Structure formats: C-alpha cells, structure tokens
mmCIF file with all atom_site columns, N, CA, C and O in Angstrom:
data_model
loop_
_atom_site.group_PDB
_atom_site.id
_atom_site.type_symbol
_atom_site.label_atom_id
_atom_site.label_alt_id
_atom_site.label_comp_id
_atom_site.label_asym_id
_atom_site.label_entity_id
_atom_site.label_seq_id
_atom_site.pdbx_PDB_ins_code
_atom_site.Cartn_x
_atom_site.Cartn_y
_atom_site.Cartn_z
_atom_site.occupancy
_atom_site.B_iso_or_equiv
_atom_site.pdbx_formal_charge
_atom_site.auth_seq_id
_atom_site.auth_comp_id
_atom_site.auth_asym_id
_atom_site.auth_atom_id
_atom_site.pdbx_PDB_model_num
ATOM 1   N N  . UNK F 1 1  ? 101.259 88.234  128.201 1.00 76.00 ? 19 UNK F N  1
ATOM 2   C CA . UNK F 1 1  ? 100.795 87.130  127.372 1.00 76.00 ? 19 UNK F CA 1
ATOM 3   C C  . UNK F 1 1  ? 101.831 86.001  127.475 1.00 76.00 ? 19 UNK F C  1
ATOM 4   O O  . UNK F 1 1  ? 103.014 86.206  127.249 1.00 76.00 ? 19 UNK F O  1
ATOM 5   N N  . UNK F 1 2  ? 101.343 84.843  127.787 1.00 93.00 ? 20 UNK F N  1
ATOM 6   C CA . UNK F 1 2  ? 102.251 83.704  127.921 1.00 93.00 ? 20 UNK F CA 1
ATOM 7   C C  . UNK F 1 2  ? 102.582 83.140  126.547 1.00 93.00 ? 20 UNK F C  1
ATOM 8   O O  . UNK F 1 2  ? 101.966 83.470  125.538 1.00 93.00 ? 20 UNK F O  1
ATOM 9   N N  . UNK F 1 3  ? 103.564 82.283  126.526 1.00 93.00 ? 21 UNK F N  1
ATOM 10  C CA . UNK F 1 3  ? 103.985 81.636  125.281 1.00 93.00 ? 21 UNK F CA 1
ATOM 11  C C  . UNK F 1 3  ? 102.833 80.817  124.699 1.00 93.00 ? 21 UNK F C  1
ATOM 12  O O  . UNK F 1 3  ? 102.620 80.814  123.484 1.00 93.00 ? 21 UNK F O  1
ATOM 13  N N  . UNK F 1 4  ? 102.081 80.150  125.552 1.00 94.00 ? 22 UNK F N  1
ATOM 14  C CA . UNK F 1 4  ? 100.974 79.317  125.080 1.00 94.00 ? 22 UNK F CA 1
ATOM 15  C C  . UNK F 1 4  ? 99.895  80.184  124.424 1.00 94.00 ? 22 UNK F C  1
ATOM 16  O O  . UNK F 1 4  ? 99.372  79.830  123.366 1.00 94.00 ? 22 UNK F O  1
ATOM 17  N N  . UNK F 1 5  ? 99.563  81.328  125.027 1.00 95.00 ? 23 UNK F N  1
ATOM 18  C CA . UNK F 1 5  ? 98.579  82.215  124.431 1.00 95.00 ? 23 UNK F CA 1
ATOM 19  C C  . UNK F 1 5  ? 99.062  82.736  123.084 1.00 95.00 ? 23 UNK F C  1
ATOM 20  O O  . UNK F 1 5  ? 98.300  82.807  122.128 1.00 95.00 ? 23 UNK F O  1
ATOM 21  N N  . UNK F 1 6  ? 100.340 83.101  123.006 1.00 95.00 ? 24 UNK F N  1
ATOM 22  C CA . UNK F 1 6  ? 100.913 83.584  121.752 1.00 95.00 ? 24 UNK F CA 1
ATOM 23  C C  . UNK F 1 6  ? 100.856 82.500  120.680 1.00 95.00 ? 24 UNK F C  1
ATOM 24  O O  . UNK F 1 6  ? 100.480 82.753  119.536 1.00 95.00 ? 24 UNK F O  1
ATOM 25  N N  . UNK F 1 7  ? 101.199 81.287  121.048 1.00 95.00 ? 25 UNK F N  1
ATOM 26  C CA . UNK F 1 7  ? 101.169 80.164  120.117 1.00 95.00 ? 25 UNK F CA 1
ATOM 27  C C  . UNK F 1 7  ? 99.747  79.913  119.610 1.00 95.00 ? 25 UNK F C  1
ATOM 28  O O  . UNK F 1 7  ? 99.525  79.750  118.410 1.00 95.00 ? 25 UNK F O  1
ATOM 29  N N  . UNK F 1 8  ? 98.772  79.910  120.510 1.00 96.00 ? 26 UNK F N  1
ATOM 30  C CA . UNK F 1 8  ? 97.380  79.672  120.119 1.00 96.00 ? 26 UNK F CA 1
ATOM 31  C C  . UNK F 1 8  ? 96.846  80.807  119.243 1.00 96.00 ? 26 UNK F C  1
ATOM 32  O O  . UNK F 1 8  ? 96.125  80.563  118.272 1.00 96.00 ? 26 UNK F O  1
ATOM 33  N N  . UNK F 1 9  ? 97.207  82.033  119.556 1.00 96.00 ? 27 UNK F N  1
ATOM 34  C CA . UNK F 1 9  ? 96.774  83.175  118.752 1.00 96.00 ? 27 UNK F CA 1
ATOM 35  C C  . UNK F 1 9  ? 97.372  83.100  117.344 1.00 96.00 ? 27 UNK F C  1
ATOM 36  O O  . UNK F 1 9  ? 96.683  83.335  116.351 1.00 96.00 ? 27 UNK F O  1
ATOM 37  N N  . UNK F 1 10 ? 98.640  82.738  117.260 1.00 97.00 ? 28 UNK F N  1
ATOM 38  C CA . UNK F 1 10 ? 99.282  82.577  115.958 1.00 97.00 ? 28 UNK F CA 1
ATOM 39  C C  . UNK F 1 10 ? 98.615  81.464  115.168 1.00 97.00 ? 28 UNK F C  1
ATOM 40  O O  . UNK F 1 10 ? 98.343  81.611  113.969 1.00 97.00 ? 28 UNK F O  1
ATOM 41  N N  . UNK F 1 11 ? 98.329  80.368  115.806 1.00 97.00 ? 29 UNK F N  1
ATOM 42  C CA . UNK F 1 11 ? 97.657  79.249  115.154 1.00 97.00 ? 29 UNK F CA 1
ATOM 43  C C  . UNK F 1 11 ? 96.268  79.659  114.660 1.00 97.00 ? 29 UNK F C  1
ATOM 44  O O  . UNK F 1 11 ? 95.861  79.290  113.564 1.00 97.00 ? 29 UNK F O  1
ATOM 45  N N  . UNK F 1 12 ? 95.558  80.445  115.445 1.00 97.00 ? 30 UNK F N  1
ATOM 46  C CA . UNK F 1 12 ? 94.237  80.936  115.054 1.00 97.00 ? 30 UNK F CA 1
ATOM 47  C C  . UNK F 1 12 ? 94.337  81.799  113.799 1.00 97.00 ? 30 UNK F C  1
ATOM 48  O O  . UNK F 1 12 ? 93.557  81.634  112.854 1.00 97.00 ? 30 UNK F O  1
ATOM 49  N N  . UNK F 1 13 ? 95.289  82.722  113.755 1.00 97.00 ? 31 UNK F N  1
ATOM 50  C CA . UNK F 1 13 ? 95.456  83.576  112.574 1.00 97.00 ? 31 UNK F CA 1
ATOM 51  C C  . UNK F 1 13 ? 95.797  82.749  111.340 1.00 97.00 ? 31 UNK F C  1
ATOM 52  O O  . UNK F 1 13 ? 95.292  83.008  110.249 1.00 97.00 ? 31 UNK F O  1
ATOM 53  N N  . UNK F 1 14 ? 96.653  81.770  111.501 1.00 97.00 ? 32 UNK F N  1
ATOM 54  C CA . UNK F 1 14 ? 96.999  80.910  110.367 1.00 97.00 ? 32 UNK F CA 1
ATOM 55  C C  . UNK F 1 14 ? 95.789  80.134  109.865 1.00 97.00 ? 32 UNK F C  1
ATOM 56  O O  . UNK F 1 14 ? 95.581  80.004  108.658 1.00 97.00 ? 32 UNK F O  1
ATOM 57  N N  . UNK F 1 15 ? 94.983  79.625  110.778 1.00 97.00 ? 33 UNK F N  1
ATOM 58  C CA . UNK F 1 15 ? 93.797  78.866  110.391 1.00 97.00 ? 33 UNK F CA 1
ATOM 59  C C  . UNK F 1 15 ? 92.793  79.750  109.656 1.00 97.00 ? 33 UNK F C  1
ATOM 60  O O  . UNK F 1 15 ? 92.235  79.357  108.627 1.00 97.00 ? 33 UNK F O  1
ATOM 61  N N  . UNK F 1 16 ? 92.567  80.955  110.159 1.00 96.00 ? 34 UNK F N  1
ATOM 62  C CA . UNK F 1 16 ? 91.626  81.873  109.502 1.00 96.00 ? 34 UNK F CA 1
ATOM 63  C C  . UNK F 1 16 ? 92.153  82.252  108.124 1.00 96.00 ? 34 UNK F C  1
ATOM 64  O O  . UNK F 1 16 ? 91.399  82.273  107.143 1.00 96.00 ? 34 UNK F O  1
ATOM 65  N N  . UNK F 1 17 ? 93.432  82.527  108.004 1.00 95.00 ? 35 UNK F N  1
ATOM 66  C CA . UNK F 1 17 ? 94.028  82.853  106.715 1.00 95.00 ? 35 UNK F CA 1
ATOM 67  C C  . UNK F 1 17 ? 93.883  81.714  105.725 1.00 95.00 ? 35 UNK F C  1
ATOM 68  O O  . UNK F 1 17 ? 93.557  81.929  104.552 1.00 95.00 ? 35 UNK F O  1
ATOM 69  N N  . UNK F 1 18 ? 94.105  80.496  106.180 1.00 95.00 ? 36 UNK F N  1
ATOM 70  C CA . UNK F 1 18 ? 93.972  79.333  105.309 1.00 95.00 ? 36 UNK F CA 1
ATOM 71  C C  . UNK F 1 18 ? 92.533  79.162  104.835 1.00 95.00 ? 36 UNK F C  1
ATOM 72  O O  . UNK F 1 18 ? 92.279  78.906  103.660 1.00 95.00 ? 36 UNK F O  1
ATOM 73  N N  . UNK F 1 19 ? 91.585  79.330  105.735 1.00 94.00 ? 37 UNK F N  1
ATOM 74  C CA . UNK F 1 19 ? 90.170  79.195  105.370 1.00 94.00 ? 37 UNK F CA 1
ATOM 75  C C  . UNK F 1 19 ? 89.783  80.254  104.350 1.00 94.00 ? 37 UNK F C  1
ATOM 76  O O  . UNK F 1 19 ? 89.108  79.965  103.359 1.00 94.00 ? 37 UNK F O  1
ATOM 77  N N  . UNK F 1 20 ? 90.214  81.495  104.554 1.00 92.00 ? 38 UNK F N  1
ATOM 78  C CA . UNK F 1 20 ? 89.904  82.554  103.596 1.00 92.00 ? 38 UNK F CA 1
ATOM 79  C C  . UNK F 1 20 ? 90.546  82.273  102.241 1.00 92.00 ? 38 UNK F C  1
ATOM 80  O O  . UNK F 1 20 ? 89.941  82.522  101.192 1.00 92.00 ? 38 UNK F O  1
ATOM 81  N N  . UNK F 1 21 ? 91.765  81.745  102.239 1.00 91.00 ? 39 UNK F N  1
ATOM 82  C CA . UNK F 1 21 ? 92.445  81.410  100.986 1.00 91.00 ? 39 UNK F CA 1
ATOM 83  C C  . UNK F 1 21 ? 91.702  80.301  100.249 1.00 91.00 ? 39 UNK F C  1
ATOM 84  O O  . UNK F 1 21 ? 91.513  80.366  99.042  1.00 91.00 ? 39 UNK F O  1
ATOM 85  N N  . UNK F 1 22 ? 91.266  79.271  100.984 1.00 89.00 ? 40 UNK F N  1
ATOM 86  C CA . UNK F 1 22 ? 90.538  78.157  100.359 1.00 89.00 ? 40 UNK F CA 1
ATOM 87  C C  . UNK F 1 22 ? 89.208  78.616  99.780  1.00 89.00 ? 40 UNK F C  1
ATOM 88  O O  . UNK F 1 22 ? 88.765  78.102  98.762  1.00 89.00 ? 40 UNK F O  1
ATOM 89  N N  . UNK F 1 23 ? 88.561  79.584  100.392 1.00 87.00 ? 41 UNK F N  1
ATOM 90  C CA . UNK F 1 23 ? 87.290  80.095  99.887  1.00 87.00 ? 41 UNK F CA 1
ATOM 91  C C  . UNK F 1 23 ? 87.460  80.746  98.521  1.00 87.00 ? 41 UNK F C  1
ATOM 92  O O  . UNK F 1 23 ? 86.540  80.742  97.718  1.00 87.00 ? 41 UNK F O  1
ATOM 93  N N  . UNK F 1 24 ? 88.622  81.312  98.241  1.00 84.00 ? 42 UNK F N  1
ATOM 94  C CA . UNK F 1 24 ? 88.854  81.988  96.975  1.00 84.00 ? 42 UNK F CA 1
ATOM 95  C C  . UNK F 1 24 ? 89.222  81.024  95.852  1.00 84.00 ? 42 UNK F C  1
ATOM 96  O O  . UNK F 1 24 ? 89.184  81.396  94.688  1.00 84.00 ? 42 UNK F O  1
ATOM 97  N N  . UNK F 1 25 ? 89.577  79.793  96.184  1.00 80.00 ? 43 UNK F N  1
ATOM 98  C CA . UNK F 1 25 ? 89.988  78.831  95.170  1.00 80.00 ? 43 UNK F CA 1
ATOM 99  C C  . UNK F 1 25 ? 88.764  78.283  94.434  1.00 80.00 ? 43 UNK F C  1
ATOM 100 O O  . UNK F 1 25 ? 87.716  78.071  95.035  1.00 80.00 ? 43 UNK F O  1
ATOM 101 N N  . UNK F 1 26 ? 88.893  78.052  93.105  1.00 74.00 ? 44 UNK F N  1
ATOM 102 C CA . UNK F 1 26 ? 87.773  77.471  92.352  1.00 74.00 ? 44 UNK F CA 1
ATOM 103 C C  . UNK F 1 26 ? 87.432  76.075  92.877  1.00 74.00 ? 44 UNK F C  1
ATOM 104 O O  . UNK F 1 26 ? 88.323  75.296  93.191  1.00 74.00 ? 44 UNK F O  1
ATOM 105 N N  . UNK F 1 27 ? 86.142  75.784  92.971  1.00 75.00 ? 45 UNK F N  1
ATOM 106 C CA . UNK F 1 27 ? 85.722  74.524  93.574  1.00 75.00 ? 45 UNK F CA 1
ATOM 107 C C  . UNK F 1 27 ? 85.343  73.467  92.533  1.00 75.00 ? 45 UNK F C  1
ATOM 108 O O  . UNK F 1 27 ? 85.467  72.288  92.781  1.00 75.00 ? 45 UNK F O  1
ATOM 109 N N  . UNK F 1 28 ? 84.886  73.900  91.382  1.00 84.00 ? 46 UNK F N  1
ATOM 110 C CA . UNK F 1 28 ? 84.447  72.935  90.380  1.00 84.00 ? 46 UNK F CA 1
ATOM 111 C C  . UNK F 1 28 ? 85.273  73.088  89.111  1.00 84.00 ? 46 UNK F C  1
ATOM 112 O O  . UNK F 1 28 ? 85.974  74.079  88.923  1.00 84.00 ? 46 UNK F O  1
ATOM 113 N N  . UNK F 1 29 ? 85.160  72.107  88.246  1.00 84.00 ? 47 UNK F N  1
ATOM 114 C CA . UNK F 1 29 ? 85.871  72.171  86.972  1.00 84.00 ? 47 UNK F CA 1
ATOM 115 C C  . UNK F 1 29 ? 85.386  73.356  86.142  1.00 84.00 ? 47 UNK F C  1
ATOM 116 O O  . UNK F 1 29 ? 86.182  74.004  85.453  1.00 84.00 ? 47 UNK F O  1
ATOM 117 N N  . UNK F 1 30 ? 84.102  73.650  86.210  1.00 84.00 ? 48 UNK F N  1
ATOM 118 C CA . UNK F 1 30 ? 83.548  74.779  85.455  1.00 84.00 ? 48 UNK F CA 1
ATOM 119 C C  . UNK F 1 30 ? 84.151  76.101  85.944  1.00 84.00 ? 48 UNK F C  1
ATOM 120 O O  . UNK F 1 30 ? 84.496  76.966  85.141  1.00 84.00 ? 48 UNK F O  1
ATOM 121 N N  . UNK F 1 31 ? 84.281  76.246  87.259  1.00 82.00 ? 49 UNK F N  1
ATOM 122 C CA . UNK F 1 31 ? 84.875  77.465  87.804  1.00 82.00 ? 49 UNK F CA 1
ATOM 123 C C  . UNK F 1 31 ? 86.348  77.569  87.417  1.00 82.00 ? 49 UNK F C  1
ATOM 124 O O  . UNK F 1 31 ? 86.837  78.651  87.107  1.00 82.00 ? 49 UNK F O  1
ATOM 125 N N  . UNK F 1 32 ? 87.046  76.438  87.433  1.00 84.00 ? 50 UNK F N  1
ATOM 126 C CA . UNK F 1 32 ? 88.459  76.443  87.025  1.00 84.00 ? 50 UNK F CA 1
ATOM 127 C C  . UNK F 1 32 ? 88.591  76.838  85.563  1.00 84.00 ? 50 UNK F C  1
ATOM 128 O O  . UNK F 1 32 ? 89.449  77.631  85.194  1.00 84.00 ? 50 UNK F O  1
ATOM 129 N N  . UNK F 1 33 ? 87.723  76.273  84.725  1.00 89.00 ? 51 UNK F N  1
ATOM 130 C CA . UNK F 1 33 ? 87.749  76.585  83.297  1.00 89.00 ? 51 UNK F CA 1
ATOM 131 C C  . UNK F 1 33 ? 87.433  78.062  83.055  1.00 89.00 ? 51 UNK F C  1
ATOM 132 O O  . UNK F 1 33 ? 88.073  78.712  82.239  1.00 89.00 ? 51 UNK F O  1
ATOM 133 N N  . UNK F 1 34 ? 86.464  78.578  83.784  1.00 89.00 ? 52 UNK F N  1
ATOM 134 C CA . UNK F 1 34 ? 86.108  79.993  83.653  1.00 89.00 ? 52 UNK F CA 1
ATOM 135 C C  . UNK F 1 34 ? 87.282  80.889  84.044  1.00 89.00 ? 52 UNK F C  1
ATOM 136 O O  . UNK F 1 34 ? 87.575  81.879  83.361  1.00 89.00 ? 52 UNK F O  1
ATOM 137 N N  . UNK F 1 35 ? 87.963  80.537  85.122  1.00 86.00 ? 53 UNK F N  1
ATOM 138 C CA . UNK F 1 35 ? 89.121  81.317  85.559  1.00 86.00 ? 53 UNK F CA 1
ATOM 139 C C  . UNK F 1 35 ? 90.234  81.270  84.515  1.00 86.00 ? 53 UNK F C  1
ATOM 140 O O  . UNK F 1 35 ? 90.874  82.289  84.231  1.00 86.00 ? 53 UNK F O  1
ATOM 141 N N  . UNK F 1 36 ? 90.469  80.102  83.927  1.00 90.00 ? 54 UNK F N  1
ATOM 142 C CA . UNK F 1 36 ? 91.492  79.974  82.887  1.00 90.00 ? 54 UNK F CA 1
ATOM 143 C C  . UNK F 1 36 ? 91.126  80.797  81.656  1.00 90.00 ? 54 UNK F C  1
ATOM 144 O O  . UNK F 1 36 ? 91.985  81.452  81.066  1.00 90.00 ? 54 UNK F O  1
ATOM 145 N N  . UNK F 1 37 ? 89.858  80.776  81.261  1.00 93.00 ? 55 UNK F N  1
ATOM 146 C CA . UNK F 1 37 ? 89.420  81.553  80.098  1.00 93.00 ? 55 UNK F CA 1
ATOM 147 C C  . UNK F 1 37 ? 89.589  83.051  80.357  1.00 93.00 ? 55 UNK F C  1
ATOM 148 O O  . UNK F 1 37 ? 90.007  83.805  79.473  1.00 93.00 ? 55 UNK F O  1
ATOM 149 N N  . UNK F 1 38 ? 89.281  83.472  81.579  1.00 94.00 ? 56 UNK F N  1
ATOM 150 C CA . UNK F 1 38 ? 89.439  84.882  81.939  1.00 94.00 ? 56 UNK F CA 1
ATOM 151 C C  . UNK F 1 38 ? 90.916  85.290  81.857  1.00 94.00 ? 56 UNK F C  1
ATOM 152 O O  . UNK F 1 38 ? 91.251  86.349  81.313  1.00 94.00 ? 56 UNK F O  1
ATOM 153 N N  . UNK F 1 39 ? 91.797  84.435  82.361  1.00 94.00 ? 57 UNK F N  1
ATOM 154 C CA . UNK F 1 39 ? 93.233  84.722  82.285  1.00 94.00 ? 57 UNK F CA 1
ATOM 155 C C  . UNK F 1 39 ? 93.704  84.785  80.845  1.00 94.00 ? 57 UNK F C  1
ATOM 156 O O  . UNK F 1 39 ? 94.512  85.640  80.478  1.00 94.00 ? 57 UNK F O  1
ATOM 157 N N  . UNK F 1 40 ? 93.203  83.894  80.015  1.00 95.00 ? 58 UNK F N  1
ATOM 158 C CA . UNK F 1 40 ? 93.595  83.880  78.607  1.00 95.00 ? 58 UNK F CA 1
ATOM 159 C C  . UNK F 1 40 ? 93.118  85.138  77.887  1.00 95.00 ? 58 UNK F C  1
ATOM 160 O O  . UNK F 1 40 ? 93.847  85.706  77.076  1.00 95.00 ? 58 UNK F O  1
ATOM 161 N N  . UNK F 1 41 ? 91.890  85.584  78.182  1.00 95.00 ? 59 UNK F N  1
ATOM 162 C CA . UNK F 1 41 ? 91.395  86.827  77.569  1.00 95.00 ? 59 UNK F CA 1
ATOM 163 C C  . UNK F 1 41 ? 92.265  88.013  77.962  1.00 95.00 ? 59 UNK F C  1
ATOM 164 O O  . UNK F 1 41 ? 92.576  88.871  77.132  1.00 95.00 ? 59 UNK F O  1
ATOM 165 N N  . UNK F 1 42 ? 92.651  88.058  79.231  1.00 95.00 ? 60 UNK F N  1
ATOM 166 C CA . UNK F 1 42 ? 93.508  89.152  79.697  1.00 95.00 ? 60 UNK F CA 1
ATOM 167 C C  . UNK F 1 42 ? 94.852  89.102  78.985  1.00 95.00 ? 60 UNK F C  1
ATOM 168 O O  . UNK F 1 42 ? 95.372  90.136  78.552  1.00 95.00 ? 60 UNK F O  1
ATOM 169 N N  . UNK F 1 43 ? 95.415  87.896  78.822  1.00 95.00 ? 61 UNK F N  1
ATOM 170 C CA . UNK F 1 43 ? 96.687  87.766  78.098  1.00 95.00 ? 61 UNK F CA 1
ATOM 171 C C  . UNK F 1 43 ? 96.554  88.273  76.665  1.00 95.00 ? 61 UNK F C  1
ATOM 172 O O  . UNK F 1 43 ? 97.426  88.979  76.167  1.00 95.00 ? 61 UNK F O  1
ATOM 173 N N  . UNK F 1 44 ? 95.461  87.889  76.003  1.00 95.00 ? 62 UNK F N  1
ATOM 174 C CA . UNK F 1 44 ? 95.247  88.333  74.612  1.00 95.00 ? 62 UNK F CA 1
ATOM 175 C C  . UNK F 1 44 ? 95.111  89.846  74.531  1.00 95.00 ? 62 UNK F C  1
ATOM 176 O O  . UNK F 1 44 ? 95.683  90.479  73.637  1.00 95.00 ? 62 UNK F O  1
ATOM 177 N N  . UNK F 1 45 ? 94.338  90.427  75.447  1.00 94.00 ? 63 UNK F N  1
ATOM 178 C CA . UNK F 1 45 ? 94.167  91.881  75.439  1.00 94.00 ? 63 UNK F CA 1
ATOM 179 C C  . UNK F 1 45 ? 95.493  92.603  75.667  1.00 94.00 ? 63 UNK F C  1
ATOM 180 O O  . UNK F 1 45 ? 95.783  93.609  75.008  1.00 94.00 ? 63 UNK F O  1
ATOM 181 N N  . UNK F 1 46 ? 96.304  92.092  76.572  1.00 94.00 ? 64 UNK F N  1
ATOM 182 C CA . UNK F 1 46 ? 97.612  92.700  76.813  1.00 94.00 ? 64 UNK F CA 1
ATOM 183 C C  . UNK F 1 46 ? 98.496  92.594  75.582  1.00 94.00 ? 64 UNK F C  1
ATOM 184 O O  . UNK F 1 46 ? 99.229  93.541  75.256  1.00 94.00 ? 64 UNK F O  1
ATOM 185 N N  . UNK F 1 47 ? 98.440  91.463  74.898  1.00 94.00 ? 65 UNK F N  1
ATOM 186 C CA . UNK F 1 47 ? 99.234  91.282  73.693  1.00 94.00 ? 65 UNK F CA 1
ATOM 187 C C  . UNK F 1 47 ? 98.775  92.263  72.603  1.00 94.00 ? 65 UNK F C  1
ATOM 188 O O  . UNK F 1 47 ? 99.603  92.874  71.918  1.00 94.00 ? 65 UNK F O  1
ATOM 189 N N  . UNK F 1 48 ? 97.479  92.438  72.453  1.00 92.00 ? 66 UNK F N  1
ATOM 190 C CA . UNK F 1 48 ? 96.944  93.378  71.465  1.00 92.00 ? 66 UNK F CA 1
ATOM 191 C C  . UNK F 1 48 ? 97.383  94.801  71.812  1.00 92.00 ? 66 UNK F C  1
ATOM 192 O O  . UNK F 1 48 ? 97.804  95.560  70.943  1.00 92.00 ? 66 UNK F O  1
ATOM 193 N N  . UNK F 1 49 ? 97.289  95.159  73.093  1.00 93.00 ? 67 UNK F N  1
ATOM 194 C CA . UNK F 1 49 ? 97.716  96.492  73.518  1.00 93.00 ? 67 UNK F CA 1
ATOM 195 C C  . UNK F 1 49 ? 99.207  96.703  73.229  1.00 93.00 ? 67 UNK F C  1
ATOM 196 O O  . UNK F 1 49 ? 99.605  97.760  72.769  1.00 93.00 ? 67 UNK F O  1
ATOM 197 N N  . UNK F 1 50 ? 100.010 95.688  73.481  1.00 91.00 ? 68 UNK F N  1
ATOM 198 C CA . UNK F 1 50 ? 101.447 95.789  73.233  1.00 91.00 ? 68 UNK F CA 1
ATOM 199 C C  . UNK F 1 50 ? 101.716 95.990  71.745  1.00 91.00 ? 68 UNK F C  1
ATOM 200 O O  . UNK F 1 50 ? 102.535 96.818  71.350  1.00 91.00 ? 68 UNK F O  1
ATOM 201 N N  . UNK F 1 51 ? 100.986 95.253  70.911  1.00 92.00 ? 69 UNK F N  1
ATOM 202 C CA . UNK F 1 51 ? 101.156 95.389  69.465  1.00 92.00 ? 69 UNK F CA 1
ATOM 203 C C  . UNK F 1 51 ? 100.725 96.770  68.984  1.00 92.00 ? 69 UNK F C  1
ATOM 204 O O  . UNK F 1 51 ? 101.371 97.358  68.115  1.00 92.00 ? 69 UNK F O  1
ATOM 205 N N  . UNK F 1 52 ? 99.654  97.310  69.560  1.00 90.00 ? 70 UNK F N  1
ATOM 206 C CA . UNK F 1 52 ? 99.213  98.659  69.195  1.00 90.00 ? 70 UNK F CA 1
ATOM 207 C C  . UNK F 1 52 ? 100.275 99.691  69.561  1.00 90.00 ? 70 UNK F C  1
ATOM 208 O O  . UNK F 1 52 ? 100.550 100.610 68.793  1.00 90.00 ? 70 UNK F O  1
ATOM 209 N N  . UNK F 1 53 ? 100.844 99.545  70.744  1.00 89.00 ? 71 UNK F N  1
ATOM 210 C CA . UNK F 1 53 ? 101.906 100.471 71.177  1.00 89.00 ? 71 UNK F CA 1
ATOM 211 C C  . UNK F 1 53 ? 103.103 100.402 70.233  1.00 89.00 ? 71 UNK F C  1
ATOM 212 O O  . UNK F 1 53 ? 103.669 101.426 69.866  1.00 89.00 ? 71 UNK F O  1
ATOM 213 N N  . UNK F 1 54 ? 103.480 99.192  69.827  1.00 88.00 ? 72 UNK F N  1
ATOM 214 C CA . UNK F 1 54 ? 104.612 99.042  68.927  1.00 88.00 ? 72 UNK F CA 1
ATOM 215 C C  . UNK F 1 54 ? 104.310 99.681  67.572  1.00 88.00 ? 72 UNK F C  1
ATOM 216 O O  . UNK F 1 54 ? 105.173 100.307 66.968  1.00 88.00 ? 72 UNK F O  1
ATOM 217 N N  . UNK F 1 55 ? 103.090 99.505  67.061  1.00 88.00 ? 73 UNK F N  1
ATOM 218 C CA . UNK F 1 55 ? 102.744 100.080 65.758  1.00 88.00 ? 73 UNK F CA 1
ATOM 219 C C  . UNK F 1 55 ? 102.682 101.606 65.823  1.00 88.00 ? 73 UNK F C  1
ATOM 220 O O  . UNK F 1 55 ? 102.977 102.285 64.845  1.00 88.00 ? 73 UNK F O  1
ATOM 221 N N  . UNK F 1 56 ? 102.297 102.159 66.949  1.00 87.00 ? 74 UNK F N  1
ATOM 222 C CA . UNK F 1 56 ? 102.258 103.627 67.115  1.00 87.00 ? 74 UNK F CA 1
ATOM 223 C C  . UNK F 1 56 ? 103.660 104.202 67.101  1.00 87.00 ? 74 UNK F C  1
ATOM 224 O O  . UNK F 1 56 ? 103.869 105.324 66.650  1.00 87.00 ? 74 UNK F O  1
ATOM 225 N N  . UNK F 1 57 ? 104.622 103.472 67.634  1.00 84.00 ? 75 UNK F N  1
ATOM 226 C CA . UNK F 1 57 ? 106.005 103.959 67.701  1.00 84.00 ? 75 UNK F CA 1
ATOM 227 C C  . UNK F 1 57 ? 106.664 103.991 66.326  1.00 84.00 ? 75 UNK F C  1
ATOM 228 O O  . UNK F 1 57 ? 107.612 104.730 66.114  1.00 84.00 ? 75 UNK F O  1
ATOM 229 N N  . UNK F 1 58 ? 106.187 103.189 65.409  1.00 73.00 ? 76 UNK F N  1
ATOM 230 C CA . UNK F 1 58 ? 106.808 103.115 64.078  1.00 73.00 ? 76 UNK F CA 1
ATOM 231 C C  . UNK F 1 58 ? 106.442 104.267 63.202  1.00 73.00 ? 76 UNK F C  1
ATOM 232 O O  . UNK F 1 58 ? 105.676 105.043 63.247  1.00 73.00 ? 76 UNK F O  1
#
C-alpha cells in the first residue's frame, strides 16, 4: 500500500466517522430541548437514588 492509498483510506474513515457523528446530533430546537429534558430527568432520578441510599445508611 502506497502512502497515497493510506492517506486516502484514512481520510475516508475520518469522513465516514464525521458523517455518522453528525447524524446523531439533534437537528432542530425541539430535538435539542427533548434531549436536554431527558438529561435533566436522568439527573433528578440519580439524585433521588442517591438520597434514598443515604437515608438507608442512617
């Protein structure tokens, strides 16, 4: 494999990785808001679980 083939193959992998990464990103404000709400719910649930664990230890 020549240097040029290696360079082009590496560039191809980077391009495919970038495209796949962009596909996972939220595209609209509604999707962004939904993702933020989901993260906030998870944070709240973790906080509740932590508080339950602390109360059980007492």
